[in-house]
Coordinates of C-alpha atoms in Angstrom, one line a residue:
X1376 CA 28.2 60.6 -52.6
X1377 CA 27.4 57.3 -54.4
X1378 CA 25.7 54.9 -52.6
X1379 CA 27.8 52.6 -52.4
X1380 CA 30.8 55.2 -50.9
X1381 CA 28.3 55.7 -47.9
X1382 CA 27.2 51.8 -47.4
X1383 CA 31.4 51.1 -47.3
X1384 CA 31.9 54.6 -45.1
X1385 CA 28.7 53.1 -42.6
X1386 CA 30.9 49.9 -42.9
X1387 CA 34.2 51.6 -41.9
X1388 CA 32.5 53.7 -39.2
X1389 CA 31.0 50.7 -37.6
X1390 CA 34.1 48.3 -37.7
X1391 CA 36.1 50.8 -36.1
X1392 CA 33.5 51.7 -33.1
X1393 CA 33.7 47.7 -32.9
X1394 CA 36.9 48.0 -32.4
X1395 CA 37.6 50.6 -30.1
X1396 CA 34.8 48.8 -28.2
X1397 CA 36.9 45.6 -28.4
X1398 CA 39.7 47.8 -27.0
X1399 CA 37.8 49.4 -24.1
X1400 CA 36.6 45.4 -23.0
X1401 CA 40.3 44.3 -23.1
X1402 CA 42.5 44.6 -19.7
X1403 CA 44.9 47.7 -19.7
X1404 CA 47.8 45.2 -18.5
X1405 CA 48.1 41.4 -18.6
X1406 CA 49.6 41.6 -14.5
X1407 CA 47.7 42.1 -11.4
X1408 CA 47.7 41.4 -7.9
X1409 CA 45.0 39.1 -7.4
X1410 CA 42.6 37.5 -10.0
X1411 CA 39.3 35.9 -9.0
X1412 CA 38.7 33.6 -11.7
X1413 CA 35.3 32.3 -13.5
X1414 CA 32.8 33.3 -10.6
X1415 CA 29.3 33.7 -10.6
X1416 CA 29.5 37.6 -10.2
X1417 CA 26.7 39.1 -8.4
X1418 CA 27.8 43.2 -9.3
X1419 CA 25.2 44.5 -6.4
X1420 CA 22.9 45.8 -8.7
X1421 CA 20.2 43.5 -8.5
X1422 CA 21.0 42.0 -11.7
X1423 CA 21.5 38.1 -12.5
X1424 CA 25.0 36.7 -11.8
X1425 CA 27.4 36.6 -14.8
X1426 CA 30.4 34.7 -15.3
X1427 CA 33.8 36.7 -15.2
X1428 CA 37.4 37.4 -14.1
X1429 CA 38.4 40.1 -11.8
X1430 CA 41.3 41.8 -11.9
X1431 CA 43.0 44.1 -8.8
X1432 CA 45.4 46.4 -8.7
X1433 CA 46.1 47.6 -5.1
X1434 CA 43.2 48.7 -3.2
X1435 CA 40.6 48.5 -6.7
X1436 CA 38.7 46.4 -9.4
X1437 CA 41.2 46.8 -12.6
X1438 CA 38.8 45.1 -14.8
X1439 CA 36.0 42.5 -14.9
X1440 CA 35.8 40.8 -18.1
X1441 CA 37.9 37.5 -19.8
X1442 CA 41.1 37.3 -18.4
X1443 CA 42.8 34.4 -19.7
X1444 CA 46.5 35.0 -20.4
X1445 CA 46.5 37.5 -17.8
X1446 CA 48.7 36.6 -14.8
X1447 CA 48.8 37.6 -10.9
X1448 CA 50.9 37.4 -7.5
X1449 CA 47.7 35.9 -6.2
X1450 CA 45.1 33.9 -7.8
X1451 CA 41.8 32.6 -6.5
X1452 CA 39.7 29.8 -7.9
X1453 CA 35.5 30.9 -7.6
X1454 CA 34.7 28.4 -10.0
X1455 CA 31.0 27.0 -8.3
X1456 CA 31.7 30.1 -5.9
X1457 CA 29.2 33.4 -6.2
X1458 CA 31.0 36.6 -6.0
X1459 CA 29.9 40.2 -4.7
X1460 CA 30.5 43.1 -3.2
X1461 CA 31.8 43.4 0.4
X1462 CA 28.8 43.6 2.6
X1463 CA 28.1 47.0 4.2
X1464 CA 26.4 46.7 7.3
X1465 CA 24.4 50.6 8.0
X1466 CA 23.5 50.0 11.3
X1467 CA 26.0 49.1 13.6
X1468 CA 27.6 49.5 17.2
X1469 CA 30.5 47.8 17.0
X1470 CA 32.6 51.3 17.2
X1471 CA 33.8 51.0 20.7
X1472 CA 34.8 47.6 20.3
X1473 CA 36.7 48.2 17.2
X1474 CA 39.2 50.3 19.0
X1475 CA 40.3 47.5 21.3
X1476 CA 43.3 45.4 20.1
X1477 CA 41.6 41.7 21.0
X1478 CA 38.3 43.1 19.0
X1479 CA 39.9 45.2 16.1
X1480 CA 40.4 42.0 13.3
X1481 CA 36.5 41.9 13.4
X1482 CA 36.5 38.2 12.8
X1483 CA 32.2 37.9 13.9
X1484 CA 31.7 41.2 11.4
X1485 CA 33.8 39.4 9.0
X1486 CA 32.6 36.3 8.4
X1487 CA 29.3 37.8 7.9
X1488 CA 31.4 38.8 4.7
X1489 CA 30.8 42.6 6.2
X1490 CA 33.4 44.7 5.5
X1491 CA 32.2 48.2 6.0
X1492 CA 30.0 48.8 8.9
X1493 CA 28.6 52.3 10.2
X1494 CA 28.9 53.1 13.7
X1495 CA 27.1 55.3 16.3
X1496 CA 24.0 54.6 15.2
X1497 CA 20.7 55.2 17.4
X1498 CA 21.8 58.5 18.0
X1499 CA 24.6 57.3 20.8
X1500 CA 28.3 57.4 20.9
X1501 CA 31.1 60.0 21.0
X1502 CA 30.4 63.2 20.2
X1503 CA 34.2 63.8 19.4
X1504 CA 34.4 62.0 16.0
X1505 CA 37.9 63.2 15.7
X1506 CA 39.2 61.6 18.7
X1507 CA 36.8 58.7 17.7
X1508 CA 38.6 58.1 14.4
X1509 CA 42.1 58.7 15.7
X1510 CA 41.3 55.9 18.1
X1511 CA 40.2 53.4 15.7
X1512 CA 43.1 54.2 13.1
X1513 CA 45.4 52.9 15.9
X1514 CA 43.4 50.0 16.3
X1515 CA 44.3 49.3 12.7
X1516 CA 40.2 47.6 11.9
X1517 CA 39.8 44.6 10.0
X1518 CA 37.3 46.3 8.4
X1519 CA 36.4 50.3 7.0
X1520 CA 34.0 51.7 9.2
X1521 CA 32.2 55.1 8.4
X1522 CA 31.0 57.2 11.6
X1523 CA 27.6 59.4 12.3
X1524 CA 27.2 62.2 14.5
X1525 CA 24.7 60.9 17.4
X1526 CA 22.2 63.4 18.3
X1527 CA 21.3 61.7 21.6
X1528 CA 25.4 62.5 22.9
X1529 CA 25.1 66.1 21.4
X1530 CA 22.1 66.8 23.2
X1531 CA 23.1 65.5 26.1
X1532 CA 26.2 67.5 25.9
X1533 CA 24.6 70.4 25.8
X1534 CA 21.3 70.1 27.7
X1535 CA 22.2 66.9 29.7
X1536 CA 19.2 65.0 30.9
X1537 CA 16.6 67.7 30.6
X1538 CA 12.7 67.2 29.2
X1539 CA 13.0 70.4 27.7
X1540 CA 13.3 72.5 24.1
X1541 CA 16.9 74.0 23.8
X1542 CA 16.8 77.5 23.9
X1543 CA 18.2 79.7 20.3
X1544 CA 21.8 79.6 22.2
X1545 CA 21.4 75.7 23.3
X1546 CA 20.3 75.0 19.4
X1547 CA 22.9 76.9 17.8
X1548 CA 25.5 74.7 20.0
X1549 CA 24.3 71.9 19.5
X1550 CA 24.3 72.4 15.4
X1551 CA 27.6 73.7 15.6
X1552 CA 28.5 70.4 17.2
X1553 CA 27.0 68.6 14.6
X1554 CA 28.9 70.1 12.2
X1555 CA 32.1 69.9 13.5
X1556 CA 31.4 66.5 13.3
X1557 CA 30.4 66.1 9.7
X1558 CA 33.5 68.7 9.0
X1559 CA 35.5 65.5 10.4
X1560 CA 33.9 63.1 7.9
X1561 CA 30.8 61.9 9.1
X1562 CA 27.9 60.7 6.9
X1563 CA 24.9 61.7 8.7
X1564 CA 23.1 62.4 11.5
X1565 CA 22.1 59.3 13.4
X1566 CA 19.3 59.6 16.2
X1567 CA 17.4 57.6 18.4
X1568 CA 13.8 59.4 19.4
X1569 CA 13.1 56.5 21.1
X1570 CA 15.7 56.6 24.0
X1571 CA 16.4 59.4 26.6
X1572 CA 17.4 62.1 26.0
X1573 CA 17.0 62.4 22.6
X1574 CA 13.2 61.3 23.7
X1575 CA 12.9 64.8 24.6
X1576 CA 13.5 66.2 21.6
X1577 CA 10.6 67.8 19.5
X1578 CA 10.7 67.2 15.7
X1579 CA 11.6 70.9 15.2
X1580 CA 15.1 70.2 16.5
X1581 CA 15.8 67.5 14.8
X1582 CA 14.9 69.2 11.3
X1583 CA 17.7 71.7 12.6
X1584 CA 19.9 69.6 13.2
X1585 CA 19.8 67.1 10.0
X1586 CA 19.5 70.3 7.7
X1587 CA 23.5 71.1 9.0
X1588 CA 24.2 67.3 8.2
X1589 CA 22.5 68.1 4.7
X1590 CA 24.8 70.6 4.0
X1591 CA 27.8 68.2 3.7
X1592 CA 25.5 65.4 1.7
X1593 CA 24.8 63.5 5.1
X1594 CA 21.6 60.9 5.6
X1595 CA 19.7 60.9 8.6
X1596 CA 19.3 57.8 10.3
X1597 CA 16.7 57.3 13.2
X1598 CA 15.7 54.4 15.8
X1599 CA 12.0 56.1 15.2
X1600 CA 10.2 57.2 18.3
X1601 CA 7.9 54.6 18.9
X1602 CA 8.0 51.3 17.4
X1603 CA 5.2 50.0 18.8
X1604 CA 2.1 51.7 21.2
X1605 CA 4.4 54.1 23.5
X1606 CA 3.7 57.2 22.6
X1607 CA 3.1 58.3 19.3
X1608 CA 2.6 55.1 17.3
X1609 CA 4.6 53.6 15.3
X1610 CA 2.9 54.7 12.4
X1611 CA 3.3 58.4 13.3
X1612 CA 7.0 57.8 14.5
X1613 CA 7.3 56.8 10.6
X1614 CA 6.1 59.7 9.7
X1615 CA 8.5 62.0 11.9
X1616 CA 11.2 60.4 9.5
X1617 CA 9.3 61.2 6.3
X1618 CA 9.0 64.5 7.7
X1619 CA 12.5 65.4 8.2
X1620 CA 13.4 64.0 5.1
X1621 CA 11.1 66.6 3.5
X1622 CA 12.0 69.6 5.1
X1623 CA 15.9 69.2 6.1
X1624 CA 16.5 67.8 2.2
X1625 CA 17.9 64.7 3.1
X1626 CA 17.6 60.6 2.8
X1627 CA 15.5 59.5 6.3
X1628 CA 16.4 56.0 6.8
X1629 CA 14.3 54.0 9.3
X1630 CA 16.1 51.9 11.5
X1631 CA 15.6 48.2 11.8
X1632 CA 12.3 48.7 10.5
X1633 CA 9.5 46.9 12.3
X1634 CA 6.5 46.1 14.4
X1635 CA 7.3 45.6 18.1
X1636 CA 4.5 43.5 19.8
X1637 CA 1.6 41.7 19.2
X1638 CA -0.3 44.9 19.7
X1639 CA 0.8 46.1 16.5
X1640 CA 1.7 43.5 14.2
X1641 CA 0.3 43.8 11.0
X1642 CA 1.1 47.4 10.8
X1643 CA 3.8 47.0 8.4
X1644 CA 1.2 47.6 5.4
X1645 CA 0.5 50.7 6.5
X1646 CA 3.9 51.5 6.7
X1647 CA 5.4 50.5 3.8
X1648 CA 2.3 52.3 1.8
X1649 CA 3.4 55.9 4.0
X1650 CA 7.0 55.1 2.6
X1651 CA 6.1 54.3 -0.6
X1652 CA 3.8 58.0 -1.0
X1653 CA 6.5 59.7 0.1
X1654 CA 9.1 58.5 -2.2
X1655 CA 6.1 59.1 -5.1
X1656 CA 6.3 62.6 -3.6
X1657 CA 10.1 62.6 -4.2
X1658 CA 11.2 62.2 -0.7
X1659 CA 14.0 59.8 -0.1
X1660 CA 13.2 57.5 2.5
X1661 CA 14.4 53.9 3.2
X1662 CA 14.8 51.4 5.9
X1663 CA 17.1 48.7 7.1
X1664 CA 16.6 45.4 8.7
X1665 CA 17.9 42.4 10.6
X1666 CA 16.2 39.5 9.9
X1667 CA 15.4 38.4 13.6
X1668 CA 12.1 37.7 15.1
X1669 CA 13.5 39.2 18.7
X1670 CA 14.9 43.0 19.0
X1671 CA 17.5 43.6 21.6
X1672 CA 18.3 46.5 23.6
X1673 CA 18.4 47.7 27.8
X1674 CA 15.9 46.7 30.5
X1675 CA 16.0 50.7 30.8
X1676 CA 15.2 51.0 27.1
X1677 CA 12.2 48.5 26.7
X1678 CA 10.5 48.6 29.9
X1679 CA 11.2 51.9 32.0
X1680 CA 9.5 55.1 31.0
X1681 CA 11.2 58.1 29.8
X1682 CA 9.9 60.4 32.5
X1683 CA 11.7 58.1 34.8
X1684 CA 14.7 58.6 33.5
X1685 CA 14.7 62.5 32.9
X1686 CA 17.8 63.8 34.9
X1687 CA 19.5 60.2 34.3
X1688 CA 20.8 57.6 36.2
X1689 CA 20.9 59.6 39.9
X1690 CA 17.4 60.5 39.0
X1691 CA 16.1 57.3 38.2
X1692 CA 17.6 56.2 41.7
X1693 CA 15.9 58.2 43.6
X1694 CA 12.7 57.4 42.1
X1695 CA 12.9 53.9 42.7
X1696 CA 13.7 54.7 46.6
X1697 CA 10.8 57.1 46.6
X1698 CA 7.4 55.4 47.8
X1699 CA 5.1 56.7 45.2
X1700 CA 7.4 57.3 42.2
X1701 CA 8.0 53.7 42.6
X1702 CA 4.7 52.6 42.3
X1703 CA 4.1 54.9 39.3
X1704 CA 6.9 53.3 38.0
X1705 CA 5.9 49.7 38.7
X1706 CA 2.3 50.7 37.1
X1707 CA 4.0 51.9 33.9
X1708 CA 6.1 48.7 33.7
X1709 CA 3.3 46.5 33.7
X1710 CA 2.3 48.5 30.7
X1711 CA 5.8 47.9 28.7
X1712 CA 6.0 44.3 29.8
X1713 CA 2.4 43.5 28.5
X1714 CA 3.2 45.8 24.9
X1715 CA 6.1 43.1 24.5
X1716 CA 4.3 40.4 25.0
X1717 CA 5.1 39.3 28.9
X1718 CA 8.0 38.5 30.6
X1719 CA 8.1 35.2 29.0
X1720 CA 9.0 37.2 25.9
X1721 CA 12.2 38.7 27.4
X1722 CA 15.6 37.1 28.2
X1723 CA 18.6 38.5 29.5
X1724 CA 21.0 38.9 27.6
X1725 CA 24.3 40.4 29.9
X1726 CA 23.2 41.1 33.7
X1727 CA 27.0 41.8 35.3
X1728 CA 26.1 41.2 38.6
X1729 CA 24.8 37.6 38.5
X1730 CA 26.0 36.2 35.2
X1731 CA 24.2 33.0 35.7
X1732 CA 20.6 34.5 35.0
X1733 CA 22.1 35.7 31.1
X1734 CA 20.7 33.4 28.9
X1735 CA 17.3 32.8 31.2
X1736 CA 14.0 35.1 30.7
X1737 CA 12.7 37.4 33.1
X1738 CA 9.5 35.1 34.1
X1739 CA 12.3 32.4 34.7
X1740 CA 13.9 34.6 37.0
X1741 CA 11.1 35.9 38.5
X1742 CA 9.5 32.6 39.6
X1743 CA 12.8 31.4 41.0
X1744 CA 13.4 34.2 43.1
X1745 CA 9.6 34.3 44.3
X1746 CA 8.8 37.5 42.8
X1747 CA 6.2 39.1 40.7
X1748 CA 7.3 40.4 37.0
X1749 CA 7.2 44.1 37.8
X1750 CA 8.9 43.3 40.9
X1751 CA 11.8 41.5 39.7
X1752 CA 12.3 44.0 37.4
X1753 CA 12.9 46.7 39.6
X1754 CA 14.8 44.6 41.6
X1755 CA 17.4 44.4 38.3
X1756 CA 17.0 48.4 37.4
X1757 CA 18.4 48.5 41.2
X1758 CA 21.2 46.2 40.8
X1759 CA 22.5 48.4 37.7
X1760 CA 20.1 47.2 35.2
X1761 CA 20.2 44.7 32.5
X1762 CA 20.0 43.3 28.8
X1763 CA 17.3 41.8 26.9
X1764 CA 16.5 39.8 24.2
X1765 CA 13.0 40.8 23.4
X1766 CA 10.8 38.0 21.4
X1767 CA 8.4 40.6 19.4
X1768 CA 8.2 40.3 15.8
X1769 CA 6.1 38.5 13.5
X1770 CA 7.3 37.1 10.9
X1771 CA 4.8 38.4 8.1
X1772 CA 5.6 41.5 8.8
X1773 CA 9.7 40.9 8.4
X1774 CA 9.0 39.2 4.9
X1775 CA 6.9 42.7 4.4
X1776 CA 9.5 44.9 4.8
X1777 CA 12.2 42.8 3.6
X1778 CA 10.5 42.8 0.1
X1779 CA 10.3 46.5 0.2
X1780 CA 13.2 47.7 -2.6
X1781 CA 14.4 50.5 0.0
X1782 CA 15.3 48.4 3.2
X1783 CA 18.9 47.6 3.0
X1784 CA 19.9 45.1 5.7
X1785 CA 21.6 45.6 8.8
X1786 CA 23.0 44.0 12.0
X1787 CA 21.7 46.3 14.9
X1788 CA 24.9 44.3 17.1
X1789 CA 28.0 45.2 18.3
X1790 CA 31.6 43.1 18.8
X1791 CA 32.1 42.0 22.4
X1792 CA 34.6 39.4 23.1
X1793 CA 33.9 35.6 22.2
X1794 CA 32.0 34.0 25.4
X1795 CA 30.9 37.1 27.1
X1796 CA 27.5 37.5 27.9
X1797 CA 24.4 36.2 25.8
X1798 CA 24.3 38.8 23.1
X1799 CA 21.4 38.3 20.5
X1800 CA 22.6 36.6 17.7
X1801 CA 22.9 39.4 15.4
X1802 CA 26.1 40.1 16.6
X1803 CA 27.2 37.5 14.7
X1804 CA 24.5 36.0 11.7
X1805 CA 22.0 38.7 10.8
X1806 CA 23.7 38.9 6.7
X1807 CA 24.1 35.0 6.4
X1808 CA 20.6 34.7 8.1
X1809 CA 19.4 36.5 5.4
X1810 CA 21.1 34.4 2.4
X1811 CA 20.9 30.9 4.3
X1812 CA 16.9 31.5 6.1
X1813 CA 15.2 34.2 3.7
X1814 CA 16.5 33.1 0.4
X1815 CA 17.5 29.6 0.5
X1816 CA 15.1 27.8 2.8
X1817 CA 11.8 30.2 2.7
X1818 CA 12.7 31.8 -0.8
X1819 CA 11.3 34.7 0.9
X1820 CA 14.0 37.5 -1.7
X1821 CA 15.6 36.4 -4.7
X1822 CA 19.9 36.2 -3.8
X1823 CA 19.9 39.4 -6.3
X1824 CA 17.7 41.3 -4.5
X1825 CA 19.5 40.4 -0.9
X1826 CA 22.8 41.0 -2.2
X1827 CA 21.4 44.0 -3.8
X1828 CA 20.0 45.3 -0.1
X1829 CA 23.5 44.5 1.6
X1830 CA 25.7 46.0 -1.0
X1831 CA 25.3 49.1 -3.8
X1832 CA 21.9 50.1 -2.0
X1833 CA 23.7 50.8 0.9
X1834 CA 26.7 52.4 -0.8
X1835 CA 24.3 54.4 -2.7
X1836 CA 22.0 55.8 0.5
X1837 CA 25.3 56.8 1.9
X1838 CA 27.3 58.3 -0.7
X1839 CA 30.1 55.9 -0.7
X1840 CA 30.6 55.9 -4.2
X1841 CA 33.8 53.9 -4.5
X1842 CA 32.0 50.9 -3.0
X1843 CA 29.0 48.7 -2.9
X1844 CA 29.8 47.5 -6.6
X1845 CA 31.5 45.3 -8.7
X1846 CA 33.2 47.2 -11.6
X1847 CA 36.5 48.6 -12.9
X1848 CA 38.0 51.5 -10.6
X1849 CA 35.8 50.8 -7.5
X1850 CA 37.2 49.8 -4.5
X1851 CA 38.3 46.1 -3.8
X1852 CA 36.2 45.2 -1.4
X1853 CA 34.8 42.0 -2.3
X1854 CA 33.3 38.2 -0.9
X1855 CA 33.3 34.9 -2.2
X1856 CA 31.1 32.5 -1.1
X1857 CA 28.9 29.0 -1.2
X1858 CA 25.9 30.0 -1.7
X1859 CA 24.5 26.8 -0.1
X1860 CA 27.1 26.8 2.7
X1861 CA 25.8 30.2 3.9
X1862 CA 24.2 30.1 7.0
X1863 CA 24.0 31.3 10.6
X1864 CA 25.1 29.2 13.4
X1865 CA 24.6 31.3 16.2
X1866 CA 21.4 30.8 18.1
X1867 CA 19.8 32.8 21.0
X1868 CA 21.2 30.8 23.6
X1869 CA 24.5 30.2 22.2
X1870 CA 25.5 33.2 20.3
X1871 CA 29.1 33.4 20.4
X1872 CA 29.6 31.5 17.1
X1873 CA 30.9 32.7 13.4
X1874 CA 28.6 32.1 10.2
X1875 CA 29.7 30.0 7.7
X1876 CA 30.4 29.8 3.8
X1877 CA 32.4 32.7 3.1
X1878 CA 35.6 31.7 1.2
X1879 CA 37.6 34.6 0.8
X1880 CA 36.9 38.3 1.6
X1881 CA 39.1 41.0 0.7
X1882 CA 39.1 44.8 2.2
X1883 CA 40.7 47.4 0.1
X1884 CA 42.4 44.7 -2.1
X1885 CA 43.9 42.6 1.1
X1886 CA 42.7 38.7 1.8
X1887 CA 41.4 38.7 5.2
X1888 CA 39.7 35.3 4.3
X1889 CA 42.1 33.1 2.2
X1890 CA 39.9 29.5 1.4
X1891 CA 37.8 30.0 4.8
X1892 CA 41.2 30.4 7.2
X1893 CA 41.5 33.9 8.1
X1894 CA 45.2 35.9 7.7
X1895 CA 46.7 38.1 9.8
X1896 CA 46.0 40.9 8.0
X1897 CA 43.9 43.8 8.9
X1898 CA 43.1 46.0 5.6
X1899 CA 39.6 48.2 7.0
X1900 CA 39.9 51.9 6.8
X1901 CA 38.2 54.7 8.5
X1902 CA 36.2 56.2 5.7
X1903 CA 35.2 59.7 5.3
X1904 CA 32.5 61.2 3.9
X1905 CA 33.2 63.1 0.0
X1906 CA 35.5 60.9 -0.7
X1907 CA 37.1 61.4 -4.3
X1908 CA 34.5 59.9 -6.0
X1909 CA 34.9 57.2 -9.1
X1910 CA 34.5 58.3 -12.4
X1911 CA 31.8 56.3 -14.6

């Protein structure tokens, strides 16, 4: 061939790649539903924002590309507006509350512009994921929620409250629990080490247990064993995670990754350099996050030791009327009040007997009722026990672990109706916190990175692979926002208010947030593990 044939057949060759490439860019129809026009499109990967159109069709992305000339039912203006992903909060315990009618539009989840969240986390919750997803399908969410199987419930269901090893027969139940539940769709094993009774679990069982939830492609997902100086460390109670990642051949995520205490702060070198090795090692671990200075959880959970409450609540009565036990008791709660920093450092958060003290700390309490901290707070374990706020974190060690490029970020709170009780703040800022504190004001992540941590991270750790993206064919879950409006207004004594600067939010194609008034539509789905997945 003459050299000039194959310069023109190079010529001919390229043109018409060019052109099918033109093609493959163009929109497959000029109609859609809904068009968001001329955003700043964040797509969840991390990269820089772009400017494009997005096209939907039903419950998916169409295209993303120019789409001028094309027309819609519905079109929305993001000019000045960022676009992304629908957030997907991995940490949540907003299940129960979901399944109540007043609850179910998820307005607090929501305007966090979450719209996936994953429930029965910490190793608690039904252990009847069936009947748990049939309940919230007739509750009709706001938003798609994707359930774990809780180790704590299935050991509880077989063992009860016992300080004890399961026996061969006791184990085999328990992972044949476990996978009935991931047979109904779950995507994971979640656990909590930390609380009774999964407290008495060694590590053996819990490697049993998350190799059935590898079988189906499941994570496992633990509130570690000690976050501070309990027991182990929270250094070693890292490692536990790392270790059933290894040998069950699974993701370990580590829940709301931190430092409790100032007995411990500074740790969080230490820990991300474990994580780190192991992932150089090959061994999928990550984290999530709320960026809070103060945990929350039961007056049970942060202050009364887990001997005391082997054989549960009766148990843990009796003890308390018992002479001795009680002082053991009020020995060992000395200890937990001084590893969180004194009494000063605690509020309460929902106490159902005297609502009037929610809102107050203990050592307010305590010196208005004449008592001694210790005292006080048996005096509340005896009353039915309490919530806390618990002031504990540093805040170089949050920056620490919010850097890290596995911690995805998280809420750790649940959905309780609007007024009641003091619930942390989580429950309602912890994503726009992130955007409004961390990257606006203190410029701690770039917005890429956050979105990045809230969205196809996420999506990825959990196998959701129609989400967590923006891009032709995935699922239409998607939030416009002002990037400078984005904030959190609820504080820790007045909680019970929605973030702002979310514009619009869609779920599975549907506005639930049309120009920052919310509709009365309720488009979230129950999600199930091994979904079809989308094609590339």
């Amino acid at each position: 061939m003459r050299a000039s044939s194959v310069w023109l057949f190079l010529l001919a060759t390229v043109l018409a790649f060019g052109v099918a490439d033109a093609r493959a860019q163009q929109p497959a129809a000029s109609s859609y539903d809904v068009i968001i026009r001329n955003g700043r499109v964040l797509d969840g990967s991390g990269n820089p924002w772009f400017r494009a159109d997005i096209g939907i069709r039903g419950d998916r992305i169409a295209f993303v590309g120019d789409l001028r000339g094309a027309t819609a039912a519905r079109e929305v203006d993001a000019n000045g507006l960022y676009v992304s992903p629908g957030f997907i909060d991995v940490h949540s315990h907003a299940g129960g509350g979901l399944t109540r009618p007043e609850l179910a539009a998820a307005q607090p989840i929501l305007a966090q512009g979450i719209t996936t969240v994953v429930v029965n986390p910490d190793g608690g919750g039904p252990v009847d994921l069936t009947r748990q997803r049939g309940a919230l399908e007739s509750a009709r969410p706001g938003v798609n929620v994707a359930l774990m199987v809780p180790h704590g419930s299935v050991r509880e269901a077989v063992l009860g409250m016992d300080d004890r090893a399961p026996n061969a027969t006791e184990l085999a139940r328990m992972q044949s629990l476990v996978r009935t539940g991931m047979e109904a769709g779950a995507f994971g094993l979640s656990d909590g080490p930390y609380y009774a009774p999964s407290s008495y679990s060694e590590t053996a069982e819990i490697i049993a247990l998350a190799r059935v939830a590898a079988e189906f492609g499941g994570v496992y997902s633990s509130h570690i064993r000690d976050e501070a100086d309990y027991s182990i460390g929270v250094v070693a109670a890292v490692d536990e995670v790392i270790e059933v990642a290894r040998e069950a051949g699974l993701p370990g995520i580590v829940s709301h990754i931190k430092v409790l205490g100032p007995r411990v702060w500074g740790y969080s070198s230490a820990i991300t350099r474990r994580i780190d090795r192991a992932r150089a090692e090959g061994i999928q671990v990550y984290a999530d996050q709320y960026p809070y200075e103060a945990s929350g959880t039961s007056i049970g959970g942060a202050l009364v030791p887990r001997w005391a409450q082997v054989g549960g609540d009766s148990a843990l009565e009796r003890r308390l009327r018992d002479p001795n036990e009680r002082a053991r008791l009020r020995d060992d709660i000395i200890e937990n009040l001084d590893r969180r920093g004194g009494a000063a450092r605690l509020q309460i958060s929902r106490f159902q007997p005297d609502p009037s003290l929610e809102g107050k700390t203990l050592a307010d309490v305590a010196e208005a009722r004449g008592l001694a901290h210790p005292d006080l707070v048996l005096q509340l374990l005896e009353q039915g026990g309490a919530g806390l706020v618990s002031f504990n974190m540093d805040e170089d060690d949050i920056a620490t672990f919010m850097r890290q490029p596995w911690t995805m970020t998280s809420t750790d709170g649940g959905l309780v109706p609007m007024g009641e009780g003091v619930p942390h703040p989580r429950f309602y800022g912890a994503f726009p916190r992130k955007i409004g504190r961390y990257v606006n004001d203190r410029r701690t992540v770039d917005l890429e990175d956050a979105i990045r941590s809230m969205t196809s991270l996420p999506a990825r750790v959990f196998g959701m692979s129609d989400r967590g993206k923006i891009a032709a064919g995935m699922r239409a879950d998607i939030v416009v926002f002002d990037k400078d409006r984005v904030r959190d207004t609820a504080t820790y004594e007045q909680p019970h208010q929605l973030a702002e600067g979310m514009v619009y939010i869609l779920v599975n194609g549907g506005l639930a947030l049309d120009r920052g008034r919310w509709t009365d539509g309720r488009h979230g789905r129950v999600l199930r593990r091994g979904e079809v997945p989308v094609s590339d």
